[in-house]
mmCIF file of C-alpha atoms in Angstrom:
data_model
loop_
_atom_site.group_PDB
_atom_site.id
_atom_site.type_symbol
_atom_site.label_atom_id
_atom_site.label_comp_id
_atom_site.label_asym_id
_atom_site.label_seq_id
_atom_site.Cartn_x
_atom_site.Cartn_y
_atom_site.Cartn_z
ATOM 1 C CA MET P 1 85.302 -18.982 23.672
ATOM 2 C CA SER P 2 87.403 -17.320 26.415
ATOM 3 C CA PHE P 3 89.671 -14.345 25.967
ATOM 4 C CA ASN P 4 92.757 -13.930 28.071
ATOM 5 C CA THR P 5 94.182 -10.814 29.641
ATOM 6 C CA LYS P 6 96.581 -10.323 26.738
ATOM 7 C CA SER P 7 93.715 -10.311 24.247
ATOM 8 C CA ASN P 8 91.789 -7.687 26.203
ATOM 9 C CA ALA P 9 94.919 -5.591 26.583
ATOM 10 C CA LEU P 10 95.412 -5.676 22.808
ATOM 11 C CA LEU P 11 91.855 -4.491 22.347
ATOM 12 C CA ARG P 12 92.179 -1.621 24.822
ATOM 13 C CA CYS P 13 95.423 -0.573 23.158
ATOM 14 C CA TRP P 14 93.803 -0.669 19.715
ATOM 15 C CA GLY P 15 90.753 1.258 20.900
ATOM 16 C CA SER P 16 92.763 3.940 22.673
ATOM 17 C CA ARG P 17 95.000 4.457 19.623
ATOM 18 C CA PHE P 18 91.893 4.808 17.470
ATOM 19 C CA TRP P 19 90.266 7.488 19.601
ATOM 20 C CA ARG P 20 93.506 9.428 20.077
ATOM 21 C CA SER P 21 93.949 9.484 16.307
ATOM 22 C CA ARG P 22 90.335 10.538 15.760
ATOM 23 C CA ARG P 23 90.743 13.528 18.064
ATOM 24 C CA LEU P 24 93.695 14.617 15.969
ATOM 25 C CA CYS P 25 92.233 13.671 12.609
ATOM 26 C CA PRO P 26 88.437 13.939 12.141
ATOM 27 C CA LEU P 27 86.577 11.378 10.105
ATOM 28 C CA GLU P 28 87.608 11.773 6.501
ATOM 29 C CA GLY P 29 84.629 12.444 4.305
ATOM 30 C CA PRO P 30 80.954 12.193 5.228
ATOM 31 C CA PHE P 31 80.622 8.686 3.855
ATOM 32 C CA TRP P 32 77.863 7.819 6.318
ATOM 33 C CA SER P 33 75.667 10.554 4.794
ATOM 34 C CA CYS P 34 75.671 9.146 1.260
ATOM 35 C CA PHE P 35 72.992 6.572 2.082
ATOM 36 C CA GLY P 36 71.153 8.592 4.688
ATOM 37 C CA GLY P 37 72.804 6.951 7.690
ATOM 38 C CA ALA P 38 74.111 8.470 10.907
ATOM 39 C CA ARG P 39 77.688 8.822 12.115
ATOM 40 C CA PRO P 40 78.801 5.434 13.520
ATOM 41 C CA ARG P 41 78.199 5.238 17.289
ATOM 42 C CA PRO P 42 81.247 3.886 19.092
ATOM 43 C CA ILE P 43 81.108 1.134 21.660
ATOM 44 C CA LEU P 44 83.126 2.251 24.650
ATOM 45 C CA ASP P 45 82.123 -0.550 27.002
ATOM 46 C CA MET P 46 85.029 -2.982 26.777
ATOM 47 C CA SER P 47 82.831 -5.808 28.082
ATOM 48 C CA TYR P 48 81.907 -6.148 24.411
ATOM 49 C CA SER P 49 85.520 -6.934 23.643
ATOM 50 C CA ARG P 50 84.819 -10.421 22.316
ATOM 51 C CA HIS P 51 83.409 -8.757 19.192
ATOM 52 C CA PHE P 52 86.682 -7.095 18.319
ATOM 53 C CA LEU P 53 88.975 -10.087 18.009
ATOM 54 C CA ASP P 54 88.830 -13.005 15.637
ATOM 55 C CA PHE P 55 88.264 -16.540 16.830
ATOM 56 C CA GLN P 56 91.971 -17.280 16.824
ATOM 57 C CA GLY P 57 92.730 -14.299 19.036
ATOM 58 C CA SER P 58 94.604 -12.289 16.395
ATOM 59 C CA SER P 59 94.651 -8.569 16.994
ATOM 60 C CA ILE P 60 93.276 -6.108 14.471
ATOM 61 C CA PRO P 61 96.033 -3.740 13.341
ATOM 62 C CA SER P 62 95.936 -0.114 14.413
ATOM 63 C CA SER P 63 96.693 1.242 10.941
ATOM 64 C CA MET P 64 95.939 0.346 7.343
ATOM 65 C CA LYS P 65 96.237 1.466 3.745
ATOM 66 C CA LYS P 66 93.403 3.300 2.039
ATOM 67 C CA LEU P 67 92.764 5.617 -0.892
ATOM 68 C CA VAL P 68 91.677 9.172 -0.141
ATOM 69 C CA VAL P 69 90.484 11.961 -2.417
ATOM 70 C CA THR P 70 92.789 14.882 -1.675
ATOM 71 C CA LYS P 71 91.838 17.097 -4.621
ATOM 72 C CA LEU P 72 88.627 17.335 -6.637
ATOM 73 C CA SER P 73 89.414 16.210 -10.162
ATOM 74 C CA SER P 74 88.054 13.939 -12.878
ATOM 75 C CA ASN P 75 91.638 12.726 -13.306
ATOM 76 C CA PHE P 76 91.639 9.883 -10.800
ATOM 77 C CA ARG P 77 95.416 9.820 -10.446
ATOM 78 C CA GLU P 78 95.479 13.540 -9.642
ATOM 79 C CA ALA P 79 92.528 13.382 -7.274
ATOM 80 C CA VAL P 80 93.405 10.341 -5.181
ATOM 81 C CA ALA P 81 96.340 9.512 -2.918
ATOM 82 C CA LEU P 82 97.317 6.289 -1.155
ATOM 83 C CA ARG P 83 97.592 6.653 2.620
ATOM 84 C CA GLN P 84 99.871 4.116 4.261
ATOM 85 C CA ASP P 85 99.028 4.766 7.912
ATOM 86 C CA ALA P 86 95.321 5.507 8.157
ATOM 87 C CA PRO P 87 93.735 4.397 11.453
ATOM 88 C CA VAL P 88 91.600 1.276 11.265
ATOM 89 C CA PRO P 89 88.034 2.454 11.988
ATOM 90 C CA LEU P 90 86.039 1.176 14.945
ATOM 91 C CA PRO P 91 82.591 -0.338 14.266
ATOM 92 C CA GLY P 92 79.646 1.114 16.099
ATOM 93 C CA ASP P 93 76.876 -0.810 17.798
ATOM 94 C CA GLY P 94 75.120 -1.732 14.531
ATOM 95 C CA ASP P 95 78.222 -1.997 12.336
ATOM 96 C CA LEU P 96 80.575 -4.576 10.920
ATOM 97 C CA LEU P 97 84.288 -4.118 10.379
ATOM 98 C CA VAL P 98 85.086 -5.851 7.089
ATOM 99 C CA ARG P 99 88.556 -6.791 5.927
ATOM 100 C CA ASN P 100 88.228 -6.265 2.206
ATOM 101 C CA ARG P 101 89.308 -9.100 -0.064
ATOM 102 C CA PHE P 102 87.969 -7.765 -3.385
ATOM 103 C CA ILE P 103 86.834 -4.266 -4.375
ATOM 104 C CA GLY P 104 84.853 -3.233 -7.437
ATOM 105 C CA ILE P 105 85.859 -0.581 -9.964
ATOM 106 C CA ASN P 106 83.077 1.588 -11.389
ATOM 107 C CA ALA P 107 83.107 4.212 -14.129
ATOM 108 C CA SER P 108 81.527 6.619 -11.646
ATOM 109 C CA ASP P 109 84.522 6.416 -9.295
ATOM 110 C CA ILE P 110 85.929 9.445 -11.081
ATOM 111 C CA ASN P 111 82.622 11.282 -10.784
ATOM 112 C CA TYR P 112 82.912 10.758 -7.047
ATOM 113 C CA SER P 113 86.543 11.904 -6.982
ATOM 114 C CA ALA P 114 85.495 15.014 -8.938
ATOM 115 C CA GLY P 115 82.851 15.854 -6.318
ATOM 116 C CA ARG P 116 79.963 15.653 -8.785
ATOM 117 C CA TYR P 117 77.565 13.713 -6.572
ATOM 118 C CA ASP P 118 77.660 16.098 -3.614
ATOM 119 C CA THR P 119 79.117 19.551 -4.207
ATOM 120 C CA SER P 120 79.166 20.251 -0.464
ATOM 121 C CA VAL P 121 81.774 17.550 0.158
ATOM 122 C CA LYS P 122 85.328 18.821 0.424
ATOM 123 C CA PRO P 123 88.545 16.782 0.439
ATOM 124 C CA PRO P 124 89.859 14.741 2.060
ATOM 125 C CA PHE P 125 87.260 11.973 1.823
ATOM 126 C CA ASP P 126 87.203 8.224 1.230
ATOM 127 C CA VAL P 127 86.487 6.655 -2.154
ATOM 128 C CA GLY P 128 85.211 3.365 -3.601
ATOM 129 C CA PHE P 129 81.613 2.118 -3.645
ATOM 130 C CA GLU P 130 81.630 -1.641 -3.115
ATOM 131 C CA GLY P 131 83.589 -4.479 -1.606
ATOM 132 C CA ILE P 132 83.492 -8.059 -0.414
ATOM 133 C CA GLY P 133 85.410 -9.579 2.461
ATOM 134 C CA ASP P 134 85.389 -11.114 5.936
ATOM 135 C CA VAL P 135 83.793 -9.754 9.090
ATOM 136 C CA VAL P 136 86.636 -9.275 11.576
ATOM 137 C CA ALA P 137 84.815 -7.217 14.217
ATOM 138 C CA LEU P 138 81.291 -6.053 14.943
ATOM 139 C CA GLY P 139 79.130 -4.141 17.365
ATOM 140 C CA LEU P 140 76.807 -5.753 19.880
ATOM 141 C CA SER P 141 73.562 -5.119 17.962
ATOM 142 C CA ALA P 142 75.162 -6.302 14.731
ATOM 143 C CA SER P 143 76.124 -9.570 16.451
ATOM 144 C CA ALA P 144 72.447 -10.558 16.532
ATOM 145 C CA ARG P 145 72.720 -11.397 12.820
ATOM 146 C CA TYR P 146 76.440 -11.674 12.070
ATOM 147 C CA THR P 147 79.531 -13.289 13.529
ATOM 148 C CA VAL P 148 83.243 -12.838 13.020
ATOM 149 C CA GLY P 149 84.520 -14.835 10.061
ATOM 150 C CA GLN P 150 81.436 -14.560 7.863
ATOM 151 C CA ALA P 151 81.712 -13.444 4.234
ATOM 152 C CA VAL P 152 79.780 -10.313 3.289
ATOM 153 C CA ALA P 153 79.462 -7.926 0.386
ATOM 154 C CA TYR P 154 78.389 -4.314 0.682
ATOM 155 C CA MET P 155 77.687 -1.118 -1.198
ATOM 156 C CA THR P 156 79.049 1.634 1.035
ATOM 157 C CA PRO P 157 81.393 4.535 0.205
ATOM 158 C CA GLY P 158 84.944 3.977 1.425
ATOM 159 C CA SER P 159 85.648 0.515 0.017
ATOM 160 C CA PHE P 160 89.079 1.416 -1.378
ATOM 161 C CA ALA P 161 90.701 0.482 1.921
ATOM 162 C CA GLU P 162 92.019 -2.591 3.673
ATOM 163 C CA TYR P 163 89.231 -2.313 6.261
ATOM 164 C CA THR P 164 85.810 -0.680 5.946
ATOM 165 C CA VAL P 165 83.076 -0.103 8.522
ATOM 166 C CA VAL P 166 79.773 -1.287 7.057
ATOM 167 C CA PRO P 167 76.332 -0.796 8.623
ATOM 168 C CA ALA P 168 75.061 -4.328 9.221
ATOM 169 C CA LYS P 169 71.723 -3.510 7.605
ATOM 170 C CA GLN P 170 73.557 -2.698 4.344
ATOM 171 C CA ALA P 171 75.644 -5.886 4.272
ATOM 172 C CA VAL P 172 74.774 -8.937 2.188
ATOM 173 C CA LEU P 173 75.638 -12.289 3.745
ATOM 174 C CA LEU P 174 77.378 -14.635 1.301
ATOM 175 C CA PRO P 175 78.322 -18.316 1.326
ATOM 176 C CA SER P 176 81.960 -17.477 0.502
ATOM 177 C CA VAL P 177 84.274 -14.700 -0.636
ATOM 178 C CA LYS P 178 84.176 -14.856 -4.436
ATOM 179 C CA PRO P 179 84.695 -11.909 -6.803
ATOM 180 C CA GLU P 180 81.726 -13.081 -8.870
ATOM 181 C CA PHE P 181 79.396 -12.058 -6.052
ATOM 182 C CA LEU P 182 80.855 -8.550 -6.167
ATOM 183 C CA THR P 183 79.755 -8.098 -9.791
ATOM 184 C CA LEU P 184 76.149 -8.084 -8.616
ATOM 185 C CA MET P 185 76.368 -5.335 -5.983
ATOM 186 C CA VAL P 186 76.262 -2.293 -8.289
ATOM 187 C CA SER P 187 76.525 -3.541 -11.858
ATOM 188 C CA GLY P 188 74.041 -6.388 -11.572
ATOM 189 C CA THR P 189 71.441 -4.542 -9.529
ATOM 190 C CA THR P 190 71.622 -1.503 -11.818
ATOM 191 C CA ALA P 191 70.696 -3.671 -14.809
ATOM 192 C CA TYR P 192 68.082 -5.691 -12.931
ATOM 193 C CA ILE P 193 66.189 -2.812 -11.324
ATOM 194 C CA SER P 194 66.359 -0.410 -14.271
ATOM 195 C CA LEU P 195 65.107 -2.966 -16.775
ATOM 196 C CA LYS P 196 62.402 -4.179 -14.387
ATOM 197 C CA GLU P 197 61.157 -0.708 -13.450
ATOM 198 C CA LEU P 198 61.687 1.171 -16.715
ATOM 199 C CA GLY P 199 62.250 -1.348 -19.502
ATOM 200 C CA GLN P 200 58.818 -2.976 -19.713
ATOM 201 C CA LEU P 201 60.481 -5.986 -21.313
ATOM 202 C CA SER P 202 58.378 -8.647 -22.962
ATOM 203 C CA GLU P 203 58.839 -11.455 -25.429
ATOM 204 C CA GLY P 204 59.997 -10.382 -28.883
ATOM 205 C CA LYS P 205 61.042 -6.844 -27.936
ATOM 206 C CA LYS P 206 64.264 -5.601 -29.522
ATOM 207 C CA VAL P 207 66.782 -4.390 -26.935
ATOM 208 C CA LEU P 208 70.006 -2.518 -27.730
ATOM 209 C CA VAL P 209 72.695 -2.623 -25.027
ATOM 210 C CA THR P 210 75.654 -0.262 -25.429
ATOM 211 C CA ALA P 211 79.003 -1.244 -23.860
ATOM 212 C CA ALA P 212 77.389 -4.665 -23.702
ATOM 213 C CA SER P 213 80.488 -6.599 -22.605
ATOM 214 C CA GLY P 214 81.192 -4.326 -19.636
ATOM 215 C CA GLY P 215 80.396 -4.668 -15.950
ATOM 216 C CA THR P 216 76.701 -3.797 -16.159
ATOM 217 C CA GLY P 217 76.177 -4.441 -19.887
ATOM 218 C CA GLN P 218 76.764 -8.174 -19.416
ATOM 219 C CA PHE P 219 73.772 -8.309 -17.073
ATOM 220 C CA ALA P 220 71.538 -6.176 -19.283
ATOM 221 C CA VAL P 221 72.166 -8.659 -22.109
ATOM 222 C CA GLN P 222 71.416 -11.733 -20.008
ATOM 223 C CA LEU P 223 68.365 -10.333 -18.227
ATOM 224 C CA SER P 224 66.885 -9.182 -21.526
ATOM 225 C CA LYS P 225 67.381 -12.669 -22.930
ATOM 226 C CA LYS P 226 65.684 -14.139 -19.849
ATOM 227 C CA ALA P 227 62.699 -11.956 -20.800
ATOM 228 C CA LYS P 228 62.788 -13.555 -24.287
ATOM 229 C CA CYS P 229 63.860 -10.362 -26.020
ATOM 230 C CA HIS P 230 66.048 -10.066 -29.129
ATOM 231 C CA VAL P 231 69.291 -8.453 -27.951
ATOM 232 C CA ILE P 232 71.767 -6.357 -29.916
ATOM 233 C CA GLY P 233 74.994 -5.401 -28.135
ATOM 234 C CA THR P 234 77.747 -2.971 -29.053
ATOM 235 C CA CYS P 235 81.387 -3.617 -28.155
ATOM 236 C CA SER P 236 84.921 -2.721 -29.287
ATOM 237 C CA SER P 237 86.719 -5.955 -30.222
ATOM 238 C CA ASP P 238 86.232 -9.368 -31.782
ATOM 239 C CA GLU P 239 87.104 -10.947 -28.424
ATOM 240 C CA LYS P 240 84.190 -9.087 -26.869
ATOM 241 C CA VAL P 241 81.951 -10.196 -29.734
ATOM 242 C CA GLY P 242 82.819 -13.774 -28.808
ATOM 243 C CA PHE P 243 82.016 -13.144 -25.146
ATOM 244 C CA LEU P 244 78.655 -11.579 -26.010
ATOM 245 C CA LYS P 245 77.723 -14.570 -28.137
ATOM 246 C CA SER P 246 78.639 -16.861 -25.240
ATOM 247 C CA ILE P 247 76.106 -15.133 -22.937
ATOM 248 C CA GLY P 248 73.309 -15.212 -25.499
ATOM 249 C CA CYS P 249 73.524 -11.878 -27.320
ATOM 250 C CA ASP P 250 71.713 -12.320 -30.641
ATOM 251 C CA HIS P 251 73.586 -9.671 -32.613
ATOM 252 C CA PRO P 252 76.902 -8.326 -31.254
ATOM 253 C CA ILE P 253 78.253 -5.317 -33.201
ATOM 254 C CA ASN P 254 81.942 -4.356 -33.068
ATOM 255 C CA TYR P 255 81.762 -0.594 -33.525
ATOM 256 C CA LYS P 256 85.460 -0.487 -34.397
ATOM 257 C CA THR P 257 84.823 -2.463 -37.598
ATOM 258 C CA GLU P 258 81.135 -1.806 -38.293
ATOM 259 C CA ASN P 259 78.929 1.279 -38.516
ATOM 260 C CA VAL P 260 76.421 0.651 -35.732
ATOM 261 C CA GLY P 261 73.835 3.096 -37.064
ATOM 262 C CA ALA P 262 73.958 1.618 -40.560
ATOM 263 C CA VAL P 263 73.690 -1.946 -39.245
ATOM 264 C CA ILE P 264 70.660 -1.110 -37.113
ATOM 265 C CA LYS P 265 68.955 0.776 -39.930
ATOM 266 C CA ARG P 266 69.546 -2.141 -42.306
ATOM 267 C CA ASP P 267 68.689 -5.046 -40.001
ATOM 268 C CA TYR P 268 66.110 -3.389 -37.747
ATOM 269 C CA PRO P 269 64.306 -0.763 -39.834
ATOM 270 C CA GLU P 270 61.491 -0.446 -37.290
ATOM 271 C CA GLY P 271 63.981 0.486 -34.570
ATOM 272 C CA MET P 272 64.710 -0.507 -30.977
ATOM 273 C CA ASP P 273 61.996 -0.981 -28.378
ATOM 274 C CA VAL P 274 64.437 -0.497 -25.499
ATOM 275 C CA VAL P 275 67.971 0.915 -25.353
ATOM 276 C CA TYR P 276 70.171 0.388 -22.277
ATOM 277 C CA GLU P 277 72.680 3.231 -22.683
ATOM 278 C CA SER P 278 75.837 3.930 -20.698
ATOM 279 C CA VAL P 279 78.237 5.538 -23.184
ATOM 280 C CA GLY P 280 76.879 9.000 -24.001
ATOM 281 C CA GLY P 281 78.015 11.430 -26.698
ATOM 282 C CA LYS P 282 77.692 10.091 -30.229
ATOM 283 C CA MET P 283 76.400 6.735 -28.972
ATOM 284 C CA PHE P 284 73.557 8.529 -27.190
ATOM 285 C CA ASP P 285 72.664 10.336 -30.418
ATOM 286 C CA LEU P 286 72.698 7.015 -32.268
ATOM 287 C CA ALA P 287 70.471 5.466 -29.599
ATOM 288 C CA VAL P 288 67.912 8.278 -29.907
ATOM 289 C CA ASN P 289 67.839 7.897 -33.692
ATOM 290 C CA SER P 290 67.435 4.134 -33.346
ATOM 291 C CA LEU P 291 64.310 4.223 -31.167
ATOM 292 C CA ALA P 292 61.172 2.564 -32.453
ATOM 293 C CA THR P 293 57.722 4.069 -32.089
ATOM 294 C CA LYS P 294 57.012 4.137 -28.334
ATOM 295 C CA GLY P 295 60.644 3.146 -27.773
ATOM 296 C CA ARG P 296 62.284 3.685 -24.382
ATOM 297 C CA LEU P 297 65.875 4.839 -23.829
ATOM 298 C CA ILE P 298 67.262 4.129 -20.351
ATOM 299 C CA VAL P 299 70.312 6.241 -19.467
ATOM 300 C CA ILE P 300 72.372 4.601 -16.727
ATOM 301 C CA GLY P 301 75.537 6.611 -17.448
ATOM 302 C CA PHE P 302 77.658 8.388 -20.040
ATOM 303 C CA ILE P 303 81.191 7.129 -19.495
ATOM 304 C CA SER P 304 82.579 8.849 -22.611
ATOM 305 C CA GLY P 305 82.289 12.207 -20.857
ATOM 306 C CA TYR P 306 83.338 11.436 -17.306
ATOM 307 C CA GLN P 307 86.979 12.347 -17.837
ATOM 308 C CA ASN P 308 86.067 15.792 -19.177
ATOM 309 C CA PRO P 309 85.999 18.777 -16.814
ATOM 310 C CA THR P 310 82.204 19.014 -17.228
ATOM 311 C CA GLY P 311 81.664 15.273 -17.038
ATOM 312 C CA LEU P 312 79.759 15.374 -20.342
ATOM 313 C CA GLN P 313 80.211 14.779 -24.045
ATOM 314 C CA PRO P 314 78.222 17.033 -26.421
ATOM 315 C CA VAL P 315 74.975 15.564 -27.766
ATOM 316 C CA LYS P 316 72.612 16.809 -30.470
ATOM 317 C CA ALA P 317 69.933 18.000 -28.096
ATOM 318 C CA GLU P 318 68.395 20.733 -30.230
ATOM 319 C CA MET P 319 66.252 18.248 -32.190
ATOM 320 C CA LEU P 320 65.572 15.913 -29.260
ATOM 321 C CA PRO P 321 62.019 17.108 -28.423
ATOM 322 C CA ALA P 322 60.940 16.723 -32.052
ATOM 323 C CA LYS P 323 62.470 13.262 -32.341
ATOM 324 C CA LEU P 324 60.747 12.035 -29.207
ATOM 325 C CA LEU P 325 57.417 13.545 -30.180
ATOM 326 C CA LYS P 326 57.553 12.070 -33.675
ATOM 327 C CA LYS P 327 57.912 8.543 -32.246
ATOM 328 C CA SER P 328 56.048 8.928 -28.925
ATOM 329 C CA ALA P 329 59.386 7.794 -27.508
ATOM 330 C CA SER P 330 60.837 8.460 -24.074
ATOM 331 C CA ILE P 331 64.159 8.884 -22.301
ATOM 332 C CA GLN P 332 64.541 8.143 -18.619
ATOM 333 C CA GLY P 333 67.556 8.286 -16.364
ATOM 334 C CA PHE P 334 68.346 5.671 -13.737
ATOM 335 C CA PHE P 335 70.456 6.255 -10.615
ATOM 336 C CA LEU P 336 70.684 3.261 -8.286
ATOM 337 C CA ASN P 337 70.539 5.314 -5.080
ATOM 338 C CA HIS P 338 66.986 6.363 -5.962
ATOM 339 C CA TYR P 339 65.821 2.732 -6.051
ATOM 340 C CA LEU P 340 67.310 1.343 -2.845
ATOM 341 C CA SER P 341 63.870 0.115 -1.763
ATOM 342 C CA GLU P 342 64.190 -2.462 -4.550
ATOM 343 C CA TYR P 343 67.806 -3.346 -3.821
ATOM 344 C CA LYS P 344 67.424 -6.272 -1.421
ATOM 345 C CA MET P 345 64.917 -8.027 -3.646
ATOM 346 C CA ALA P 346 67.145 -7.546 -6.693
ATOM 347 C CA MET P 347 70.226 -8.922 -4.916
ATOM 348 C CA GLU P 348 68.372 -11.974 -3.659
ATOM 349 C CA HIS P 349 67.075 -12.754 -7.136
ATOM 350 C CA LEU P 350 70.467 -12.257 -8.787
ATOM 351 C CA LEU P 351 72.270 -14.392 -6.193
ATOM 352 C CA THR P 352 69.752 -17.174 -6.732
ATOM 353 C CA MET P 353 70.219 -16.969 -10.489
ATOM 354 C CA TYR P 354 74.016 -17.097 -10.187
ATOM 355 C CA GLU P 355 74.082 -19.970 -7.700
ATOM 356 C CA SER P 356 71.689 -21.983 -9.885
ATOM 357 C CA GLY P 357 73.875 -21.459 -12.963
ATOM 358 C CA GLU P 358 71.387 -19.198 -14.745
ATOM 359 C CA LEU P 359 73.631 -16.115 -14.749
ATOM 360 C CA VAL P 360 77.208 -15.524 -15.872
ATOM 361 C CA CYS P 361 79.110 -13.073 -13.659
ATOM 362 C CA GLU P 362 82.199 -12.265 -15.705
ATOM 363 C CA VAL P 363 85.093 -10.851 -13.668
ATOM 364 C CA ASP P 364 88.109 -9.049 -15.109
ATOM 365 C CA LEU P 365 90.963 -9.145 -12.583
ATOM 366 C CA GLY P 366 93.402 -7.583 -15.033
ATOM 367 C CA ASP P 367 95.195 -10.775 -16.031
ATOM 368 C CA MET P 368 95.466 -9.472 -19.604
ATOM 369 C CA SER P 369 96.537 -5.938 -18.674
ATOM 370 C CA PRO P 370 100.124 -4.927 -19.581
ATOM 371 C CA GLU P 371 101.319 -4.961 -15.960
ATOM 372 C CA GLY P 372 99.341 -8.009 -14.912
ATOM 373 C CA LYS P 373 96.653 -8.772 -12.400
ATOM 374 C CA PHE P 374 95.152 -6.004 -10.250
ATOM 375 C CA ILE P 375 96.429 -6.807 -6.755
ATOM 376 C CA GLY P 376 96.589 -4.322 -3.884
ATOM 377 C CA LEU P 377 95.262 -0.805 -3.470
ATOM 378 C CA GLU P 378 98.176 0.520 -5.523
ATOM 379 C CA SER P 379 96.674 -1.188 -8.575
ATOM 380 C CA VAL P 380 93.341 0.645 -8.349
ATOM 381 C CA PHE P 381 94.866 3.449 -10.425
ATOM 382 C CA ARG P 382 95.798 0.978 -13.178
ATOM 383 C CA ALA P 383 92.366 -0.605 -12.998
ATOM 384 C CA VAL P 384 90.623 2.740 -13.520
ATOM 385 C CA ASP P 385 92.901 3.471 -16.501
ATOM 386 C CA TYR P 386 92.159 0.001 -17.875
ATOM 387 C CA MET P 387 88.434 0.685 -17.741
ATOM 388 C CA TYR P 388 88.720 3.996 -19.573
ATOM 389 C CA MET P 389 90.838 2.387 -22.267
ATOM 390 C CA GLY P 390 87.878 0.068 -22.889
ATOM 391 C CA LYS P 391 89.912 -3.088 -22.353
ATOM 392 C CA ASN P 392 87.785 -4.939 -19.818
ATOM 393 C CA ILE P 393 85.416 -7.810 -20.418
ATOM 394 C CA GLY P 394 83.004 -8.009 -17.509
ATOM 395 C CA LYS P 395 83.377 -6.316 -14.147
ATOM 396 C CA ILE P 396 86.800 -4.966 -13.168
ATOM 397 C CA VAL P 397 87.744 -6.212 -9.705
ATOM 398 C CA VAL P 398 90.874 -5.589 -7.621
ATOM 399 C CA GLU P 399 92.105 -8.232 -5.197
ATOM 400 C CA LEU P 400 93.451 -7.137 -1.816
ATOM 401 C CA PRO P 401 95.941 -9.558 -0.238
ATOM 402 C CA ASN P 402 96.085 -10.138 3.505
ATOM 403 C CA SER P 403 97.607 -7.204 5.319
ATOM 404 C CA VAL P 404 101.154 -7.854 6.501
ATOM 405 C CA ASN P 405 100.186 -6.122 9.754
ATOM 406 C CA SER P 406 97.491 -8.652 10.631
ATOM 407 C CA LYS P 407 97.002 -12.378 11.106
ATOM 408 C CA LEU P 408 93.358 -11.997 10.053
#
């Protein structure tokens, strides 16, 4: 492919605008530090220019929309602002520039906007954990494995933007851009790795999954069934009960119409061997009380408390040591960032399962929300609200249309 003088001039113009803007406005938020990486190294040698234009010769825009945390708060709408004219970042030698097509919503997005993961981080900083899209530019080293036009998914802070720089070593190459693939990046791998490392699943074990019809709950249900376990799942509507049955859940419980504790005590008097818990508060207390002898409670979150100033809901902790001792039971937390050594293997296995039809990856694009489908960065605020109202079935995903400023 040859590039004409006009194409190279566009590139030089884009690059010079980027570096002028960076001198005036330093990089917003230490997103490269969240996974132990270094600040992206820029490529200044314009002989690499072929990596910065698509195969049709369209120029990458100089500015884009993105969401930025401007104030630390667990109220996402108060914490985050939409920037209309943020500079499009430049990929370093080992980086990809991805035009995001779909971005994932996670309950922990408001923990991030509240500054709970790193108290040293001060606003403004970028937000969003995961995305999927097309490679539109890349550095020279990254070009050894990737090319412009390929579909990739990633788990890198700063995904709530039209374009995101992604270290090539953290990208996952995909056959196409489908939102179903995005469900696996955080939600799927959290369920897979936590149950594999901590669950000790085996045939006949009784597994309770709270928020079972949600983004990660759906995978905990299916993976437990693959291990030939008996699965009980809690949810909040009859529609969700129907969904859980469709993915193999043996005993869905609608906690809005049934007393979960009473049902478990009646139907499973010996208790639960494993509990996959993400709700917190009263549901955590119920999970502790429901443990069988030598039962294991895996805490992957506590969404019921995230919107509080402390990020927590009260639990009955004063009797916890006695309850655990009485049953030789255990509680263990799981945070995905501590298991990144297992991440690649988990993603490969999950992708294989999905492509072979062994795994349902339910996506909620907001079609049933009052204001309709989640399209554009402006709708991220609605999507977060939708999650905390407990309306979603599956993983909440926001679609980003093509930027009006770009032919890409």
